[in-house]
PDB file of C-alpha atoms in Angstrom:
ATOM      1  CA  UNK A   1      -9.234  45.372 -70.690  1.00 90.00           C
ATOM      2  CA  UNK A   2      -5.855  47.193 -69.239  1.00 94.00           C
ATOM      3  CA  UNK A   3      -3.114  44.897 -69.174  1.00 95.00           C
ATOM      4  CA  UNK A   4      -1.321  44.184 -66.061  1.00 95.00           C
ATOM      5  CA  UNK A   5       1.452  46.436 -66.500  1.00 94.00           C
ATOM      6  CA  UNK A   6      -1.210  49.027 -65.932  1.00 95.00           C
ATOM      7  CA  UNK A   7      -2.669  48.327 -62.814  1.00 96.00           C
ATOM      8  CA  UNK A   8       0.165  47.871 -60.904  1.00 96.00           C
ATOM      9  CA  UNK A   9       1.256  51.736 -59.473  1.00 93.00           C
ATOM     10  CA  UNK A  10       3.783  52.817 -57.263  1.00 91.00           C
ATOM     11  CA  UNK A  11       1.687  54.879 -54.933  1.00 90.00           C
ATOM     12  CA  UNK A  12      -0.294  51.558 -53.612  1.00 94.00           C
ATOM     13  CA  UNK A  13      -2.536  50.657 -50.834  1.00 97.00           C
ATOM     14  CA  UNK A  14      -0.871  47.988 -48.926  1.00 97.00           C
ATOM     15  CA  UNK A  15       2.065  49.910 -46.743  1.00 96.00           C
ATOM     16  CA  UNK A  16      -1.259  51.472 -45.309  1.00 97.00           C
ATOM     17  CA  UNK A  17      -3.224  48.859 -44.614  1.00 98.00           C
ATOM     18  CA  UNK A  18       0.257  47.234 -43.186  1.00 97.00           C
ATOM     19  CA  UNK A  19      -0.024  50.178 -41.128  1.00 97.00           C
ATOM     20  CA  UNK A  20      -3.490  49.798 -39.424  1.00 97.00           C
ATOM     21  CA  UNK A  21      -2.852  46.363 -39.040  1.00 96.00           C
ATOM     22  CA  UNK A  22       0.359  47.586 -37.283  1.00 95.00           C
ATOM     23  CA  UNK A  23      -1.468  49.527 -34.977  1.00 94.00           C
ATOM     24  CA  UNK A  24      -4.468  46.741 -34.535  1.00 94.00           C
ATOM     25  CA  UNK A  25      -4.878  45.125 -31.202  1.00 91.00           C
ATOM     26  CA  UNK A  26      -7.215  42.826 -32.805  1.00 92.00           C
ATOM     27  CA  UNK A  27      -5.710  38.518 -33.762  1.00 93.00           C
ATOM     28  CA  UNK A  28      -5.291  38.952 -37.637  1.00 96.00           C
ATOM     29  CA  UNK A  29      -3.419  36.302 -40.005  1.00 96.00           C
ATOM     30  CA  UNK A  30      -2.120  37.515 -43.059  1.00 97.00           C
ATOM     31  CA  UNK A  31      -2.907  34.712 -45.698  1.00 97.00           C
ATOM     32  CA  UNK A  32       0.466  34.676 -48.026  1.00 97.00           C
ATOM     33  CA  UNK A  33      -0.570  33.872 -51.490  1.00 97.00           C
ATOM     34  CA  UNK A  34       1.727  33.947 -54.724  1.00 96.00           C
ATOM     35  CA  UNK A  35       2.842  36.866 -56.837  1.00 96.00           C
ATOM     36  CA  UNK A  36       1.075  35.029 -60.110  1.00 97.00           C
ATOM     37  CA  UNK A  37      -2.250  34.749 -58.177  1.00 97.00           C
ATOM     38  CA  UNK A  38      -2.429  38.072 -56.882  1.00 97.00           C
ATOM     39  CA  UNK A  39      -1.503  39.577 -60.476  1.00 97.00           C
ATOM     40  CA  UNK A  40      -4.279  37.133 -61.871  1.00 96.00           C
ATOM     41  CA  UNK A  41      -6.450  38.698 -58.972  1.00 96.00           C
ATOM     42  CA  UNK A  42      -6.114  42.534 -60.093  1.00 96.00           C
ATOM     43  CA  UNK A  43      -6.168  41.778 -63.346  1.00 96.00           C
ATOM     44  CA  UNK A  44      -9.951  40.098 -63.158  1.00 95.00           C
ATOM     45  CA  UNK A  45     -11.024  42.929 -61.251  1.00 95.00           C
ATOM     46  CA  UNK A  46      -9.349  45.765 -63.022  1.00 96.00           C
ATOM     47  CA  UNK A  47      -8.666  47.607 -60.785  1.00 97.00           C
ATOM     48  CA  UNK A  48      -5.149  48.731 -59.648  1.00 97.00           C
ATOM     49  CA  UNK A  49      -3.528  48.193 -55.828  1.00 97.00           C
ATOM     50  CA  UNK A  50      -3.583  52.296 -55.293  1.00 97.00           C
ATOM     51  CA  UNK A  51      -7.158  50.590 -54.388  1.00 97.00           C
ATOM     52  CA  UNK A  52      -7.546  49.480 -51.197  1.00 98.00           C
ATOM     53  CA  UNK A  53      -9.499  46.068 -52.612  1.00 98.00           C
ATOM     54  CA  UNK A  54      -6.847  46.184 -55.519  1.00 98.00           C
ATOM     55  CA  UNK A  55      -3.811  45.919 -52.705  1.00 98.00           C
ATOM     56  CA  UNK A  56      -5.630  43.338 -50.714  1.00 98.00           C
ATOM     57  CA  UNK A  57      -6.410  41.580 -53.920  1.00 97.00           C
ATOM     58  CA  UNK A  58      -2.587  41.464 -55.090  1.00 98.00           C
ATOM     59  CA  UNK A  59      -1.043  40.961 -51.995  1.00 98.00           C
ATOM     60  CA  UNK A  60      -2.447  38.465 -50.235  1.00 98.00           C
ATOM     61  CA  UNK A  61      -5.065  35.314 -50.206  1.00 97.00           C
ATOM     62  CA  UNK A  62      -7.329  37.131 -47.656  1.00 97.00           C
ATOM     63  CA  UNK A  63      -7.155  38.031 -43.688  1.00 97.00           C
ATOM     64  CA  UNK A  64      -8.620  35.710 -40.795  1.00 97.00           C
ATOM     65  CA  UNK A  65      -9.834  38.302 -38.365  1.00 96.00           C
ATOM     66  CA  UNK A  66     -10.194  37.391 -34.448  1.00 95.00           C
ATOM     67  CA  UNK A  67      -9.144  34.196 -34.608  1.00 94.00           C
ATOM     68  CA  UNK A  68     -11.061  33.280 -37.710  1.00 95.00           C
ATOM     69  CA  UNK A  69     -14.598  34.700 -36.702  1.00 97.00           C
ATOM     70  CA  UNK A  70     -14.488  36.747 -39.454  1.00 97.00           C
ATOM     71  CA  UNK A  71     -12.425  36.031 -43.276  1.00 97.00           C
ATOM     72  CA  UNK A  72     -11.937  39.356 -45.600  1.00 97.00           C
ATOM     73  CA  UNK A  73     -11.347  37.624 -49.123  1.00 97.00           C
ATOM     74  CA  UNK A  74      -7.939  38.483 -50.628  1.00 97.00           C
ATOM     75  CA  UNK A  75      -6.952  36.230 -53.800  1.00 96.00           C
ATOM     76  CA  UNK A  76      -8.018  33.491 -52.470  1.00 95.00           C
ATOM     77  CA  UNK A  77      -6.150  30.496 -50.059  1.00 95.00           C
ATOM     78  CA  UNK A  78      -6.638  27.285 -48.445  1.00 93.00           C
ATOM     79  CA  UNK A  79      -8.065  28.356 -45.793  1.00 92.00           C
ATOM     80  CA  UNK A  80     -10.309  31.120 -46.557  1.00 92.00           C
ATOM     81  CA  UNK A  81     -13.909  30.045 -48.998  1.00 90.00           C
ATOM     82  CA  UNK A  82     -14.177  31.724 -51.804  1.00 89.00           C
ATOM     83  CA  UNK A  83     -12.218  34.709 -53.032  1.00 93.00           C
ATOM     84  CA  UNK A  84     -12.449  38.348 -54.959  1.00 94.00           C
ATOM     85  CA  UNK A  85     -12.460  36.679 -58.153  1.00 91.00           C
ATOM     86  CA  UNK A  86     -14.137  33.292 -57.601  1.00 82.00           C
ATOM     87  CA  UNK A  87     -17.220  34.611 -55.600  1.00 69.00           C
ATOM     88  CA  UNK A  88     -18.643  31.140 -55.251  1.00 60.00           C
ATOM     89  CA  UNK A  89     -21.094  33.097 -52.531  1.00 57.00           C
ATOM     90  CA  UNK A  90     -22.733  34.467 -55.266  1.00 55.00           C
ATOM     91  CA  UNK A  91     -25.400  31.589 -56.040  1.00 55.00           C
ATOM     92  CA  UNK A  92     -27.146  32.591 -52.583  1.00 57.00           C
ATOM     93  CA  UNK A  93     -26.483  36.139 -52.116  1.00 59.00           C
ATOM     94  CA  UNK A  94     -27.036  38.255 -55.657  1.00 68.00           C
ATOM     95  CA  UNK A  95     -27.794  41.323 -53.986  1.00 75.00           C
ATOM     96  CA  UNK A  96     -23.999  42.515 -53.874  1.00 84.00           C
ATOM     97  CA  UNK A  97     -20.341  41.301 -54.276  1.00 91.00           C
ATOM     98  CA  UNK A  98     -19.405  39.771 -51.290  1.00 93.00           C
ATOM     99  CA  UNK A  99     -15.759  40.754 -49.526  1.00 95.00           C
ATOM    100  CA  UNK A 100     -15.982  39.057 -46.468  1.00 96.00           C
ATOM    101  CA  UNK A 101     -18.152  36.811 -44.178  1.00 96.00           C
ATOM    102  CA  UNK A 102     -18.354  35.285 -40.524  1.00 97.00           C
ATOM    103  CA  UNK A 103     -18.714  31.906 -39.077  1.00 97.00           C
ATOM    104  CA  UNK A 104     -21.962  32.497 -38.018  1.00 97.00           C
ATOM    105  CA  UNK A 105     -23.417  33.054 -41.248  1.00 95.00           C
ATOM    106  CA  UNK A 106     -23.331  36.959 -41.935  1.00 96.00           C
ATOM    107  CA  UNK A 107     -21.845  38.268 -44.895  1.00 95.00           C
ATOM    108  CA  UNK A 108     -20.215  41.823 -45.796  1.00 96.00           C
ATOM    109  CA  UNK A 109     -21.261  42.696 -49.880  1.00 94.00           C
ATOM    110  CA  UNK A 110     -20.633  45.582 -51.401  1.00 93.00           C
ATOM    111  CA  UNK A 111     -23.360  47.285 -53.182  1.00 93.00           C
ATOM    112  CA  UNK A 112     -23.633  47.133 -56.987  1.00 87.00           C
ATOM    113  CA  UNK A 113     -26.946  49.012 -57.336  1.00 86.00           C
ATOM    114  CA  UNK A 114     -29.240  46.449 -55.896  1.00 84.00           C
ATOM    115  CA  UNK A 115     -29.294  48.153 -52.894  1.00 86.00           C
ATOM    116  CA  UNK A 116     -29.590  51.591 -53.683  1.00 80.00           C
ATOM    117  CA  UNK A 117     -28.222  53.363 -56.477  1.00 78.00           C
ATOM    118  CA  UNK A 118     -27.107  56.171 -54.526  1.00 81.00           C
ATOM    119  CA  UNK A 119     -23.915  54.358 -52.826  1.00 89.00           C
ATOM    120  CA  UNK A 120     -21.591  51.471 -52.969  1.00 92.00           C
ATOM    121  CA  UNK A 121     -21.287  50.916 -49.428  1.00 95.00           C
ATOM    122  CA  UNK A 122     -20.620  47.859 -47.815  1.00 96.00           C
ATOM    123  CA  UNK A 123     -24.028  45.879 -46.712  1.00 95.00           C
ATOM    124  CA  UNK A 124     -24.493  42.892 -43.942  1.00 96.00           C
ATOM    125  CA  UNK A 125     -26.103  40.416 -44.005  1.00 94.00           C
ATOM    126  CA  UNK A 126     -27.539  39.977 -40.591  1.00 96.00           C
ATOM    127  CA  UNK A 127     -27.846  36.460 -38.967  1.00 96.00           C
ATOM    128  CA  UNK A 128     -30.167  37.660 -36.507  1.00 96.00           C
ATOM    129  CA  UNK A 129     -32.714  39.907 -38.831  1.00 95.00           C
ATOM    130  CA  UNK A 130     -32.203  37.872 -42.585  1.00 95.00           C
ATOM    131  CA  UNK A 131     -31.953  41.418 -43.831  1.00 94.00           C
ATOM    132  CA  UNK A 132     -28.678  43.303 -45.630  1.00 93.00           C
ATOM    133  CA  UNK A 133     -28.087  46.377 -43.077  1.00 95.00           C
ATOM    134  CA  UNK A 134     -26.198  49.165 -44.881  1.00 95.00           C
ATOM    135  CA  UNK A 135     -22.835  49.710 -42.658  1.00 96.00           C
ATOM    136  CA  UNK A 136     -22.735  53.172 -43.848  1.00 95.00           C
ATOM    137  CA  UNK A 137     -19.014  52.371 -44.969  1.00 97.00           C
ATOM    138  CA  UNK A 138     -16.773  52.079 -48.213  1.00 97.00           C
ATOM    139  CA  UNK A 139     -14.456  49.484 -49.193  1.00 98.00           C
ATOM    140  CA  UNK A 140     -11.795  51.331 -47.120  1.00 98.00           C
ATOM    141  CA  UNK A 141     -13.452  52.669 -44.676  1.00 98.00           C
ATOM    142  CA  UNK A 142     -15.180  49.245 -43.905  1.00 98.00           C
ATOM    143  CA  UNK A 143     -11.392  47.524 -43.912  1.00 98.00           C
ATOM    144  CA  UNK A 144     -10.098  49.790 -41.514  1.00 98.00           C
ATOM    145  CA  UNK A 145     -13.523  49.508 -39.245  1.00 97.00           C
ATOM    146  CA  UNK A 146     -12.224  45.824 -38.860  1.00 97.00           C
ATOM    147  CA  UNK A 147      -8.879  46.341 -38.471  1.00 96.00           C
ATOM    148  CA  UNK A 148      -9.340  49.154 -36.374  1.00 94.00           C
ATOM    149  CA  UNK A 149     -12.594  48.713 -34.237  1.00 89.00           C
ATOM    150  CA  UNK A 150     -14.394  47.078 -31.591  1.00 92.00           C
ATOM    151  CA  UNK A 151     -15.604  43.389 -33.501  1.00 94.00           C
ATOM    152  CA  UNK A 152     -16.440  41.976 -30.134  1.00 92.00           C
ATOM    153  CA  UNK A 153     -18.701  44.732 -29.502  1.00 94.00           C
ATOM    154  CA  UNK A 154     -20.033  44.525 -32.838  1.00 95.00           C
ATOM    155  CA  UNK A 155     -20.436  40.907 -32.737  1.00 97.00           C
ATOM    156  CA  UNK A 156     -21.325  40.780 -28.848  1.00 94.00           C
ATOM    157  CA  UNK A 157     -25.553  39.398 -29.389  1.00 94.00           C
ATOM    158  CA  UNK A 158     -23.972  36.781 -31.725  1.00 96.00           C
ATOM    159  CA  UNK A 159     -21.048  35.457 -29.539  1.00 97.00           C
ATOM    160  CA  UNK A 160     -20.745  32.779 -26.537  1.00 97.00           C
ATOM    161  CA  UNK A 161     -17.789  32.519 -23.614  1.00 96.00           C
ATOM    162  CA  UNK A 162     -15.859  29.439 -25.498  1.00 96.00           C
ATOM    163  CA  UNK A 163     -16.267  30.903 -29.158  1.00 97.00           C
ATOM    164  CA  UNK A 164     -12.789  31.194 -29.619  1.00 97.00           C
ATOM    165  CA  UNK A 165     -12.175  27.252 -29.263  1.00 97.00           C
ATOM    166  CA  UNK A 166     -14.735  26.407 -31.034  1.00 97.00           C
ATOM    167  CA  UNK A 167     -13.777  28.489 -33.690  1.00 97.00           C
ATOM    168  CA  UNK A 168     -10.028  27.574 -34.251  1.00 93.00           C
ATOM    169  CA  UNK A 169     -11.236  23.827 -34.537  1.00 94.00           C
ATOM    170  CA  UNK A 170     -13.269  24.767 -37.733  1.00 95.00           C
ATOM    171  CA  UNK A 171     -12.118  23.790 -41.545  1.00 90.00           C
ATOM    172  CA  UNK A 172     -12.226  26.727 -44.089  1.00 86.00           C
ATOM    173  CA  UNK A 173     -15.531  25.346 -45.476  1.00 90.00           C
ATOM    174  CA  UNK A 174     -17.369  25.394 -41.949  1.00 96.00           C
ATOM    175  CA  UNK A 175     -19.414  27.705 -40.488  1.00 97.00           C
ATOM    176  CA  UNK A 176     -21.376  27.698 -36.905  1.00 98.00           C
ATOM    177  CA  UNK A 177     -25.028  26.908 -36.838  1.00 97.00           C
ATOM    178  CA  UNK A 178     -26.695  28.129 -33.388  1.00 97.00           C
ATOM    179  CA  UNK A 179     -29.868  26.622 -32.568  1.00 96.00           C
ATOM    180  CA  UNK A 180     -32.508  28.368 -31.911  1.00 96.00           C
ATOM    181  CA  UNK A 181     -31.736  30.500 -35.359  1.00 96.00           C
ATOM    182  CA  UNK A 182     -30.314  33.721 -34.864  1.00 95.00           C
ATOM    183  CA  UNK A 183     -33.065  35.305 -36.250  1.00 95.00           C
ATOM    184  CA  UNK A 184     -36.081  33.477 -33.769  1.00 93.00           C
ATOM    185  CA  UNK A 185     -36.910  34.737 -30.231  1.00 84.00           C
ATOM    186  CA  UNK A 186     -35.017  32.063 -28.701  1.00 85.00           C
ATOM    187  CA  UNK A 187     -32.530  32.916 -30.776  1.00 78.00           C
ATOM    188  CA  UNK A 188     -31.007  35.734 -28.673  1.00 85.00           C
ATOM    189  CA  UNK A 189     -29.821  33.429 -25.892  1.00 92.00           C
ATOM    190  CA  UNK A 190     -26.999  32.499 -27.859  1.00 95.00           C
ATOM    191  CA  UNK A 191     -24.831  31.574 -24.834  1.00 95.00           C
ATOM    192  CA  UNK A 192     -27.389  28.317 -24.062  1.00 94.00           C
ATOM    193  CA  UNK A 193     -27.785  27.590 -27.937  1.00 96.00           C
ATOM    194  CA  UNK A 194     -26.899  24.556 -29.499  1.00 96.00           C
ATOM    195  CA  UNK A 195     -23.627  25.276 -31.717  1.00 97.00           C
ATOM    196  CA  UNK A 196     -22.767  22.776 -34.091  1.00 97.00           C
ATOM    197  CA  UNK A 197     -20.147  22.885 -37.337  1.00 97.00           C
ATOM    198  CA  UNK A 198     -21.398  22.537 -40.435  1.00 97.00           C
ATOM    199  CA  UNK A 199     -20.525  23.286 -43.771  1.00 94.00           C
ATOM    200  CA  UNK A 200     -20.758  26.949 -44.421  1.00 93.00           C
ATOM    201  CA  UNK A 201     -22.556  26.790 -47.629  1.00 91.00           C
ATOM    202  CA  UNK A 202     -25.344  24.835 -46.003  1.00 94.00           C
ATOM    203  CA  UNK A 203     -25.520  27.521 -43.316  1.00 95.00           C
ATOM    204  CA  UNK A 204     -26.171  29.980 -45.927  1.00 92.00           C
ATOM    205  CA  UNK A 205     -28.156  28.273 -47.721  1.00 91.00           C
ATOM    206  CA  UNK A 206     -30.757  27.755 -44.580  1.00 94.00           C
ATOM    207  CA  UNK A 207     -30.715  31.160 -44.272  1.00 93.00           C
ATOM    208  CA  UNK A 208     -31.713  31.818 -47.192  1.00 89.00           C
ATOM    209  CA  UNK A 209     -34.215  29.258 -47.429  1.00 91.00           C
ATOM    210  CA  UNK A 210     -35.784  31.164 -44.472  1.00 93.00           C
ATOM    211  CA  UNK A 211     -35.706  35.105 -45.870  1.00 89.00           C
ATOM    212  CA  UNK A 212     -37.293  33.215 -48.707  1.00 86.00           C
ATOM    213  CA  UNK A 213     -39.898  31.350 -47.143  1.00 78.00           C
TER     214      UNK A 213
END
């Protein structure tokens, strides 16, 4: 195990990823967390900040993207579920090690050979198909897809005209279930779906009780 003193470099991540979220016209909140959590936070994943998961992971708790439709896991915060080092996701979704997830249900993992053992790209799980879709990005290169890209297009078959409200009103732990599921026929007219909060574990954990069924 290196010790602390070792992970922490000079030549870090985070005055670039300051940068892109500089030049970001999407809503993201920084989540502040403390310097003895984020040092806690590199040192479990040892791994130093020149690292783009290594800066997020010892500079902040995590990022709320677009008005909290989608959380990026830092070192963890009030308001984020679950965090780089306490992947509590994990007891549903072994396939990778989760970084981030939606309110809807889909979750970004990276691949640690379950996958395929020719990459570590970043995977989705997919509301709408049940399956892990490779993005075709790195840990960077997937962070500055979300800082940097079109989300609404990417997210436009999943989202309604009022999402935004009824996303701020949600707690960290919630999640939105649509009904008809995502992943049905009826599913894909999302805009006359029932939406209803619920706890975001028991979102996942219907989906997966349906990929396993």
């Amino acid at each position: 195990m290196k010790d602390i003193s070792e992970l922490l470099v000079e030549d870090n991540a985070w005055m670039m990823i300051q940068d892109w979220i500089g030049d970001s016209q999407a809503n993201i909140r920084i989540l502040e967390n403390t310097e003895v959590e984020g040092k806690e936070a590199l040192f479990h994943l040892q791994i130093t900040n020149k690292s783009t998961m290594g800066a997020i992971a010892l500079e902040c708790g995590g990022f709320l993207i677009d008005h909290g439709w989608l959380y990026i896991l830092g070192s963890g915060h009030p308001e984020i579920f679950g965090s780089l080092i306490n992947n509590t996701h994990q007891s549903l979704f072994e396939e990778g090690f989760v970084v981030a997830y939606d309110v809807v249900g889909g979750i970004f993992a990276m691949n640690t050979g379950k996958f395929d053992n020719n990459n570590r790209n970043i995977y989705y799980f997919a509301p709408d198909t049940l399956e892990w879709e490779d993005t075709g990005k790195g840990y960077t290169d997937f962070i500055y897809w979300v800082l940097q890209g079109d989300l609404n297009k990417y997210y436009e078959s999943f989202r309604w005209s009022n999402w935004i409200e009824d996303v701020s009103v949600l707690t960290r732990d919630q999640g939105i279930s649509i009904y008809p599921y995502l992943w049905t026929k009826q599913g894909e007219d999302v805009e006359n779906s029932y939406k209803k909060a619920i706890s975001i574990k028991e979102l996942w954990a219907i989906q997966s009780h349906f990929r396993n069924a």
